[in-house]
Amino acid sequence: MIKKIKLLFAFSCFLNGFLISQVSTGIYHSPLGIPLEISATFGDLRPNHFHMGLDFKTGGVTGVNIHAIADGYISRVKIMPLGYGKVIYIDHPNGVTSVYAHCSSFKEPLASYIKKYQEQNKLNEIDLKLSPTDFPVKIGQIIALSGNSGNSTGPHLHFELRDTKTEKGLNPLQHGFVAYDKIAPSPEKIIIYLLDKDGYLIPNSSRTYPIIKSGNSYSLKNGKIVLDPNFLAGYSSVGIAITGKDQGGKIPSKFGLFEQILVQEKDTLYHCRIDTISFDHNRFINDYCDYVQYKKNGSKIHKLFYKKDNLLDIYKTEPFQIVNLFGNDSIPLTISLLDANQNKSQIGFTLVNRTKTVIQKPFFETGYLSPDSAYFFEQLGNSISMPMHSFYEPLPNNLKITSNGLSIGNTDIAVHDSIKIILTPLPNIDISKQFIAQIGATGSKTGITTKIIQGKLTAYLYNFGNYAVSTDKIAPTIAPDNFKITDTLIKTKKLQWKINDGQTSVSSYQLLINNQWKILEYDKKNNTIFHIVDKNEHGKKKYNIKVTDACGNEANWTQFLNLD
């Protein structure tokens, strides 16, 4: 159960019932019309990305007023079935953009403008850029209602600050928002990784050491880690990593780590501070953490070393500063963890190596593909293209290409840059009904976005594994969800249908009422589509819904409905 962390602001005070903050660029208004409670912080580790803002709880309900935090103008509005769902972007004069995601609805006059735009252009999904004169806003103005749209896992407001010019994500707790937090982060485990001379992880070569807490102090058993000669296997470099939690709030809640420092004697080997992140570099999280352990069991392991190809802004020291062994070593190390309020915890220990080590050649010299190279393989009319730096660690060269697909690596290996595969379609079957699917361990098929280019099936992969050509000739299904077609009179403000496409995915959806196009919203996470009933839609009318999947299979649902 995620508990609550109360959010305060610098020089906080109440004005008209809302919490505000005095910051260097002016006064920020609370983004919600209720006391702020954080459920997730900026930089929390997520699958393939960092969490790029603060999540504020809304008491488990939708419909809470969302306020502009400062003067500015609405610069962008998006409506999508996944991601941020319904989201508003506001550009402010201080060069910061505030973002309000997972809304349930927009407030006037924006709401009517967006509705008219959608109806005129017959668009259920939009990504609309606006000019400074279209919708200027004042500090504290209500702009939307909170919701659960997009990829939200429950009602809340996802709030972000971005640099307007670069669009980099800014940690709100470093830009005017201050969390109530007097508790220093708590380290839990230290992990030692064996590295080759180029800084790559030796497969299956790590050791974990639990941290002992006594009051506010932290230590290891006997204050040292003695490296086993069998573990070292002659290699002379190791990387350090740590797990831990950051607690804050009057009722302590567990969040991710904000800042880590590793010092060898007096030399700072590593310093990371999660204060700003480029969306373009977000996927480097898979190199920042131990991807394998996160994928397998959700362990959030923060590596205290990084390679030169990792472009994240969070690193404050040079890359590839690791612990080198020379034989009969006794190396003092100190790890410091700090939260956004600079509460600090520290653990010191000695790394002991009692054997003579020998610098080895790269472990992947043969039988592996290097991240520093680009590759192209073609066989039996099928091919795979891997650009340079498309993966982070040396990849076992287990590529197999068959007449119907290919396999490479496994799902525990992280992909950074998209990998292109081209497969030959199955004979004697309409190519428009074919797609590329990832084949699971049990034979399950997950369709990936596939394009037909010059008579071949083309897709871009973000996961290693097994891929093959599959077919989809089955149309999606459509069924009423919150009413019955036998109802003689339907009393609801929202008509909702359940839809499903078992093979690929829904690519388009449309609603006609008495042959007139109307807005239809898609909640992909719940496999539902819904229509908010207009006041002029009451009475008996003909409803027609068309849902099309990625292979062009089309489902139609037509009924006369009588709305009260």
XYZ file of C-alpha atoms in Angstrom:
564
model
C 0.000 0.000 0.000
C 1.459 3.372 -1.021
C 1.179 5.794 1.850
C 1.012 9.570 1.587
C 3.704 12.206 1.615
C 2.569 15.722 2.376
C 3.927 18.319 0.001
C 4.861 21.728 1.289
C 6.347 24.597 -0.681
C 9.206 26.948 0.098
C 7.845 29.840 2.170
C 4.494 28.070 2.008
C 1.280 29.739 3.011
C -2.404 29.372 2.320
C -4.201 31.739 -0.026
C -7.878 31.278 -0.873
C -7.601 27.736 0.468
C -4.752 26.744 -1.855
C -1.155 26.030 -0.941
C 1.293 28.259 -2.830
C 5.057 28.713 -2.969
C 7.407 31.622 -3.230
C 10.163 30.652 -5.712
C 12.913 32.549 -7.471
C 10.817 33.002 -10.624
C 7.602 34.065 -8.886
C 4.747 32.390 -7.060
C 3.593 28.895 -7.975
C 0.024 27.972 -7.219
C -0.881 24.462 -6.126
C -1.859 22.385 -9.196
C -4.737 20.778 -7.270
C -7.651 22.155 -5.318
C -6.915 19.824 -2.408
C -3.876 19.379 -0.104
C -1.048 17.799 -2.107
C -0.023 14.236 -1.382
C 2.736 12.601 -3.446
C 2.429 8.982 -4.574
C 5.453 8.952 -6.927
C 8.461 11.234 -7.359
C 10.551 12.432 -10.275
C 13.149 9.859 -11.321
C 11.449 6.777 -9.903
C 12.534 3.716 -11.887
C 9.922 2.426 -14.336
C 10.034 -0.064 -17.245
C 12.269 1.526 -19.907
C 11.938 5.038 -18.490
C 12.277 7.277 -15.479
C 9.101 8.700 -13.973
C 9.217 12.246 -15.297
C 7.131 14.137 -12.757
C 5.278 14.070 -9.466
C 2.119 12.001 -9.032
C -0.413 13.654 -6.742
C -3.162 11.570 -5.179
C -6.763 12.700 -5.601
C -8.374 10.621 -2.891
C -9.194 7.747 -5.225
C -11.679 9.844 -7.192
C -11.743 11.794 -10.442
C -13.041 15.323 -10.940
C -10.748 17.319 -8.646
C -10.045 20.858 -9.890
C -6.690 21.290 -11.632
C -5.165 24.782 -11.458
C -2.550 26.570 -13.547
C 0.487 27.018 -11.322
C 1.374 30.401 -12.849
C 0.456 32.855 -15.579
C 1.087 31.620 -19.106
C -0.751 30.123 -22.041
C -1.961 26.663 -23.036
C 0.571 25.665 -25.683
C -0.450 22.077 -26.378
C -3.328 19.666 -25.804
C -3.229 15.930 -26.412
C -5.891 13.233 -26.248
C -4.597 9.678 -26.588
C -5.809 6.215 -25.495
C -2.477 5.494 -23.772
C 0.383 7.557 -22.367
C -0.798 10.735 -20.656
C -4.383 10.378 -21.899
C -5.929 13.840 -21.780
C -3.108 16.291 -21.065
C -2.551 20.059 -21.017
C 0.776 21.867 -21.457
C 1.170 25.468 -20.238
C 4.159 27.621 -21.226
C 5.159 30.198 -18.599
C 7.135 33.426 -19.021
C 10.001 32.071 -16.872
C 10.939 29.477 -19.521
C 9.213 26.581 -17.766
C 6.363 24.455 -19.120
C 3.963 22.800 -16.688
C 2.189 19.575 -17.676
C -1.094 18.192 -16.270
C -1.774 14.596 -17.341
C -4.500 11.925 -17.055
C -7.284 14.535 -16.947
C -10.918 13.459 -17.187
C -12.068 16.644 -18.929
C -11.001 20.169 -19.835
C -12.659 23.336 -18.554
C -14.205 26.072 -20.645
C -13.452 27.770 -22.939
C -10.861 25.140 -23.900
C -13.345 22.258 -23.725
C -15.670 23.685 -26.388
C -12.749 24.620 -28.629
C -11.276 21.110 -28.504
C -14.662 19.489 -29.079
C -15.317 21.675 -32.116
C -11.836 20.958 -33.480
C -12.349 17.207 -33.103
C -15.766 17.253 -34.749
C -14.689 19.466 -37.654
C -11.666 17.269 -38.358
C -13.337 13.978 -37.317
C -10.491 13.165 -34.911
C -10.903 11.153 -31.722
C -7.189 11.496 -30.939
C -5.373 14.822 -31.213
C -1.998 16.443 -30.604
C -2.769 20.125 -31.021
C -0.274 22.997 -30.763
C -1.733 26.377 -29.748
C -0.480 29.951 -30.007
C 0.130 32.346 -27.068
C -3.043 34.264 -27.902
C -5.402 31.261 -28.130
C -5.785 30.382 -24.454
C -3.852 32.593 -22.018
C -4.270 31.538 -18.387
C -3.851 33.225 -15.029
C -2.257 31.797 -11.930
C -4.749 29.603 -10.082
C -7.172 29.361 -13.018
C -9.056 26.062 -13.177
C -8.049 24.429 -16.462
C -9.247 20.811 -16.133
C -10.550 18.084 -13.853
C -8.364 15.253 -12.620
C -8.951 11.794 -13.997
C -7.636 8.356 -14.861
C -7.129 8.614 -18.632
C -4.273 7.106 -20.625
C -1.846 4.716 -18.928
C -2.917 5.780 -15.449
C -3.255 2.927 -12.960
C -5.674 4.846 -10.747
C -7.129 8.355 -10.313
C -4.368 10.919 -9.799
C -2.695 13.960 -11.336
C 0.630 13.407 -13.065
C 2.369 16.794 -12.899
C 5.560 17.822 -14.665
C 7.842 20.790 -15.117
C 9.886 21.034 -18.320
C 12.399 23.426 -19.765
C 10.315 25.059 -22.503
C 13.238 25.448 -24.920
C 14.905 22.038 -24.552
C 11.811 20.122 -23.348
C 13.970 18.399 -20.746
C 12.122 17.165 -17.673
C 12.855 19.151 -14.499
C 12.538 17.701 -11.027
C 9.782 19.799 -9.380
C 11.435 19.175 -5.993
C 14.387 21.172 -7.315
C 12.282 23.885 -8.911
C 10.026 25.432 -6.272
C 8.300 22.433 -4.719
C 9.665 21.161 -1.411
C 8.532 17.869 0.121
C 8.055 17.544 3.850
C 11.007 15.226 4.462
C 13.310 15.028 7.461
C 14.319 11.385 7.007
C 17.576 10.523 5.246
C 17.581 7.775 2.593
C 18.169 4.263 3.875
C 20.721 2.026 2.084
C 19.830 -1.667 2.074
C 22.293 -3.713 0.005
C 25.602 -3.301 -1.775
C 26.223 -5.230 -4.969
C 29.647 -5.890 -6.495
C 29.834 -6.534 -10.245
C 32.778 -8.020 -12.084
C 33.782 -5.939 -15.116
C 36.011 -6.556 -18.094
C 38.652 -4.045 -19.164
C 36.094 -2.094 -21.236
C 33.628 -1.775 -18.363
C 31.166 -4.406 -19.574
C 29.478 -6.679 -17.038
C 30.784 -10.223 -16.854
C 27.630 -12.382 -17.149
C 26.353 -13.971 -13.937
C 29.178 -12.418 -11.905
C 27.871 -10.332 -9.021
C 27.788 -10.607 -5.247
C 25.291 -9.012 -2.828
C 26.074 -7.839 0.708
C 23.341 -6.787 3.171
C 23.742 -3.492 5.001
C 23.326 -3.445 8.772
C 21.418 -0.542 10.314
C 22.024 0.560 13.907
C 20.106 3.690 14.842
C 21.000 6.200 12.153
C 24.259 4.451 11.249
C 24.955 1.908 8.516
C 27.700 -0.672 8.179
C 28.698 -3.998 6.661
C 29.611 -7.101 8.616
C 33.161 -6.569 9.886
C 33.179 -3.275 7.983
C 34.583 -4.811 4.819
C 33.962 -6.875 1.716
C 36.561 -9.555 1.037
C 36.554 -10.523 -2.627
C 36.652 -14.252 -3.316
C 39.449 -15.214 -5.771
C 37.048 -17.610 -7.479
C 34.647 -14.722 -8.024
C 37.326 -12.471 -9.490
C 38.495 -15.192 -11.905
C 41.509 -13.079 -12.782
C 39.587 -9.904 -13.699
C 40.885 -6.677 -12.223
C 37.924 -4.260 -12.236
C 34.717 -4.146 -10.218
C 31.671 -1.909 -10.217
C 29.690 -0.946 -7.113
C 25.901 -0.674 -6.909
C 23.390 -0.055 -4.153
C 19.747 -0.562 -3.294
C 17.823 1.559 -0.852
C 14.756 3.608 -0.192
C 14.011 7.234 0.439
C 11.340 7.968 3.005
C 9.477 11.207 3.371
C 6.313 12.657 4.798
C 4.767 12.685 8.236
C 3.683 9.130 7.434
C 6.917 7.762 5.880
C 6.531 6.544 2.290
C 9.011 4.653 0.146
C 10.375 6.389 -2.950
C 13.357 6.026 -5.251
C 16.855 7.346 -4.613
C 17.623 10.920 -5.668
C 21.369 11.387 -5.271
C 24.271 8.960 -4.841
C 27.994 9.571 -4.382
C 30.797 6.998 -4.360
C 34.191 8.063 -2.993
C 37.415 6.041 -3.045
C 39.652 7.516 -0.354
C 39.376 11.215 -1.364
C 38.497 10.727 -5.023
C 34.866 10.952 -6.127
C 34.375 8.103 -8.573
C 30.680 8.623 -9.115
C 28.087 11.309 -8.486
C 24.510 11.069 -9.746
C 21.743 13.556 -9.079
C 18.314 13.015 -10.648
C 17.471 16.670 -11.225
C 16.870 16.833 -14.985
C 16.296 14.193 -17.649
C 15.971 14.493 -21.407
C 13.047 12.568 -22.854
C 15.342 11.624 -25.741
C 17.675 9.867 -23.299
C 15.042 8.324 -21.047
C 15.660 4.783 -22.269
C 19.216 4.910 -20.887
C 17.570 3.935 -17.596
C 18.142 0.356 -18.751
C 21.897 0.997 -18.468
C 21.590 3.110 -15.330
C 20.054 0.261 -13.339
C 20.570 -3.511 -13.315
C 18.087 -4.243 -16.089
C 18.232 -8.019 -15.701
C 17.279 -7.954 -12.020
C 14.614 -5.296 -12.568
C 13.107 -7.379 -15.358
C 13.212 -10.617 -13.354
C 12.054 -9.524 -9.921
C 11.555 -5.761 -9.886
C 14.754 -5.072 -7.917
C 15.744 -1.415 -8.223
C 19.534 -1.551 -8.226
C 21.372 1.736 -8.790
C 24.759 1.184 -10.433
C 27.430 3.579 -9.157
C 29.311 3.563 -12.464
C 28.386 4.225 -16.074
C 29.777 3.946 -19.593
C 30.668 6.866 -21.868
C 27.810 6.069 -24.239
C 25.193 6.719 -21.531
C 24.048 10.289 -22.243
C 21.830 10.937 -19.199
C 22.130 14.430 -17.691
C 22.006 13.055 -14.167
C 25.698 12.122 -14.075
C 27.941 14.743 -12.456
C 31.255 12.861 -12.815
C 33.093 11.450 -15.803
C 32.166 7.985 -17.103
C 33.966 4.708 -16.503
C 35.401 5.585 -13.091
C 35.411 2.131 -11.556
C 37.354 0.368 -8.829
C 40.570 -1.131 -10.199
C 42.397 -3.922 -8.422
C 46.191 -4.397 -8.502
C 46.709 -7.235 -6.029
C 46.685 -7.343 -2.237
C 44.309 -4.375 -2.222
C 42.674 -2.681 0.743
C 40.496 0.076 -0.691
C 38.420 2.421 1.515
C 35.067 3.305 -0.060
C 32.248 5.584 1.071
C 28.738 5.722 -0.371
C 26.527 8.731 0.382
C 22.801 8.901 -0.322
C 20.974 12.242 -0.293
C 17.333 13.139 -0.863
C 15.974 16.279 -2.508
C 16.075 18.068 0.871
C 19.739 17.048 1.306
C 19.045 14.694 4.195
C 22.073 12.406 4.072
C 23.032 8.870 5.005
C 26.438 7.298 4.569
C 28.140 3.938 4.685
C 31.870 3.342 4.671
C 33.634 0.022 4.147
C 36.880 -1.480 2.928
C 37.109 -3.533 -0.243
C 39.721 -6.225 0.270
C 41.459 -8.284 -2.433
C 44.066 -10.695 -1.083
C 45.109 -12.190 -4.396
C 47.105 -11.033 -7.367
C 44.857 -10.126 -10.284
C 45.589 -10.265 -13.980
C 44.049 -7.920 -16.539
C 42.054 -10.035 -18.939
C 40.979 -9.639 -22.547
C 37.365 -8.677 -23.185
C 35.197 -11.621 -22.221
C 33.146 -11.231 -25.412
C 36.083 -11.482 -27.811
C 34.423 -14.412 -29.552
C 30.792 -15.478 -29.696
C 29.399 -12.049 -28.819
C 28.153 -8.995 -30.677
C 29.600 -5.678 -29.485
C 27.431 -2.640 -28.601
C 30.041 -0.484 -30.353
C 29.374 -2.035 -33.761
C 26.509 -2.048 -36.261
C 25.275 -5.321 -37.730
C 23.238 -6.534 -40.679
C 22.281 -10.164 -41.203
C 20.220 -11.577 -44.069
C 19.175 -15.112 -44.839
C 16.255 -16.863 -46.559
C 14.791 -13.517 -47.585
C 14.614 -12.252 -43.974
C 16.929 -9.709 -42.366
C 17.788 -7.866 -39.172
C 19.567 -4.487 -38.880
C 21.106 -3.389 -35.573
C 22.564 0.150 -35.453
C 25.562 0.972 -33.305
C 24.675 1.233 -29.598
C 21.323 -0.479 -30.074
C 22.063 -2.536 -26.947
C 24.117 -1.871 -23.817
C 26.070 -5.031 -23.040
C 27.759 -7.595 -25.310
C 25.091 -9.782 -26.882
C 25.501 -13.552 -27.300
C 25.496 -14.233 -31.024
C 22.696 -16.773 -30.992
C 20.904 -15.363 -34.017
C 18.772 -17.843 -35.926
C 16.975 -16.900 -39.125
C 14.326 -19.203 -40.563
C 12.021 -18.892 -43.539
C 9.210 -17.620 -41.272
C 11.059 -15.501 -38.719
C 14.091 -15.076 -36.535
C 15.276 -15.221 -32.937
C 18.050 -13.371 -31.149
C 18.974 -12.869 -27.493
C 16.222 -13.098 -24.896
C 13.791 -10.786 -23.151
C 16.220 -10.221 -20.233
C 18.567 -8.276 -22.524
C 17.756 -4.590 -22.878
C 17.419 -2.906 -26.257
C 18.224 0.796 -26.516
C 17.783 1.841 -30.139
C 15.135 0.215 -32.294
C 16.215 -2.847 -34.279
C 14.735 -3.276 -37.735
C 13.578 -6.649 -39.013
C 12.186 -7.458 -42.454
C 10.329 -10.735 -42.968
C 8.918 -12.398 -46.058
C 5.108 -12.743 -45.964
C 3.449 -16.133 -45.927
C 2.487 -17.398 -49.412
C -1.097 -17.570 -50.653
C -2.386 -15.304 -47.856
C -3.400 -11.664 -48.276
C -0.369 -9.694 -47.069
C -2.641 -7.065 -45.474
C -3.801 -9.757 -43.028
C -0.255 -10.570 -41.913
C 1.840 -9.049 -39.138
C 5.019 -9.698 -37.188
C 4.463 -11.175 -33.733
C 6.738 -11.753 -30.778
C 6.457 -15.386 -29.729
C 6.393 -16.005 -25.973
C 7.856 -18.955 -24.105
C 4.462 -20.710 -24.110
C 3.790 -19.944 -27.767
C 1.707 -16.837 -27.119
C 1.753 -14.175 -29.826
C 2.041 -10.437 -29.250
C 1.593 -8.342 -32.358
C 3.995 -5.463 -32.943
C 3.471 -2.495 -35.234
C 4.075 -3.802 -38.744
C 4.306 -1.964 -42.065
C 4.161 -3.388 -45.575
C 7.106 -2.008 -47.575
C 7.940 -3.248 -51.064
C 6.056 -6.482 -50.536
C 7.777 -7.308 -47.219
C 6.721 -7.035 -43.564
C 8.807 -4.499 -41.640
C 8.877 -3.821 -37.900
C 11.084 -2.162 -35.290
C 11.900 -4.123 -32.135
C 12.503 -2.872 -28.629
C 12.832 -6.360 -27.153
C 15.002 -9.313 -28.069
C 13.356 -12.710 -28.441
C 11.572 -14.808 -31.048
C 9.653 -13.232 -33.930
C 7.575 -14.772 -36.701
C 4.989 -13.876 -39.313
C 1.416 -14.432 -38.158
C -2.027 -13.735 -39.560
C -5.127 -11.927 -38.345
C -8.387 -12.456 -40.203
C -10.652 -11.986 -37.192
C -12.503 -8.721 -36.655
C -12.596 -7.020 -33.237
C -15.607 -7.506 -30.988
C -17.957 -4.764 -29.740
C -20.473 -5.168 -26.906
C -22.438 -2.768 -24.642
C -20.771 -2.345 -21.267
C -22.924 -0.050 -19.117
C -26.326 -0.592 -20.735
C -28.386 -3.276 -22.503
C -29.715 -3.062 -26.034
C -33.013 -4.324 -24.664
C -33.362 -1.261 -22.428
C -36.379 0.737 -23.565
C -35.015 3.893 -21.990
C -31.348 4.459 -21.146
C -30.488 6.887 -18.358
C -26.771 7.680 -18.486
C -24.410 10.527 -19.274
C -21.859 8.154 -20.743
C -22.444 5.285 -23.165
C -19.721 2.661 -22.927
C -18.820 -0.420 -24.971
C -16.328 -3.219 -24.415
C -14.054 -3.909 -27.377
C -11.401 -6.530 -27.943
C -8.983 -7.604 -30.655
C -7.179 -10.782 -29.740
C -4.595 -10.837 -32.535
C -3.173 -7.386 -33.230
C -4.527 -4.095 -31.859
C -7.237 -1.539 -32.525
C -6.052 1.006 -35.090
C -9.185 3.141 -35.524
C -12.651 3.621 -34.019
C -15.598 5.739 -35.070
C -19.085 6.645 -33.854
C -21.966 7.905 -36.002
C -25.245 9.058 -34.455
C -27.959 9.356 -37.083
C -25.075 9.274 -39.601
C -23.371 12.260 -37.964
C -19.766 11.865 -36.707
C -19.405 12.109 -32.919
C -16.490 11.944 -30.492
C -15.636 8.459 -29.233
C -13.005 7.985 -26.517
C -10.825 4.886 -26.169
C -9.637 3.628 -22.780
C -7.126 1.085 -24.022
C -6.024 -0.196 -20.625
C -9.611 -1.296 -19.906
C -10.508 -2.215 -23.502
C -13.459 0.161 -23.534
C -14.723 2.940 -25.779
C -17.192 5.533 -24.550
C -19.185 8.559 -25.648
C -20.172 11.480 -23.421
C -23.817 12.183 -24.234
C -24.648 15.681 -25.483
C -27.844 17.347 -24.285
C -29.211 17.282 -27.865
C -28.734 13.532 -28.209
C -31.702 12.495 -26.064
C -34.503 10.526 -27.630
C -34.363 7.605 -30.039
C -31.417 7.679 -32.427
C -29.368 5.317 -34.556
C -25.900 4.519 -33.235
C -23.244 2.990 -35.485
C -19.752 2.077 -34.230
C -16.951 0.893 -36.469
C -13.741 -0.556 -34.996
C -10.829 -1.575 -37.229
C -7.714 -3.511 -36.216
C -4.147 -3.213 -37.503
C -4.774 -5.795 -40.239
C -7.838 -3.973 -41.556
C -10.411 -6.330 -40.060
C -13.533 -4.307 -39.359
C -16.332 -4.727 -36.827
C -19.622 -2.822 -36.949
C -22.216 -2.374 -34.227
C -25.548 -0.730 -35.080
C -28.526 -0.193 -32.785
C -31.329 2.253 -32.122
C -30.992 3.623 -28.584
C -33.529 5.702 -26.692
C -31.814 8.054 -24.234
C -33.667 9.813 -21.435
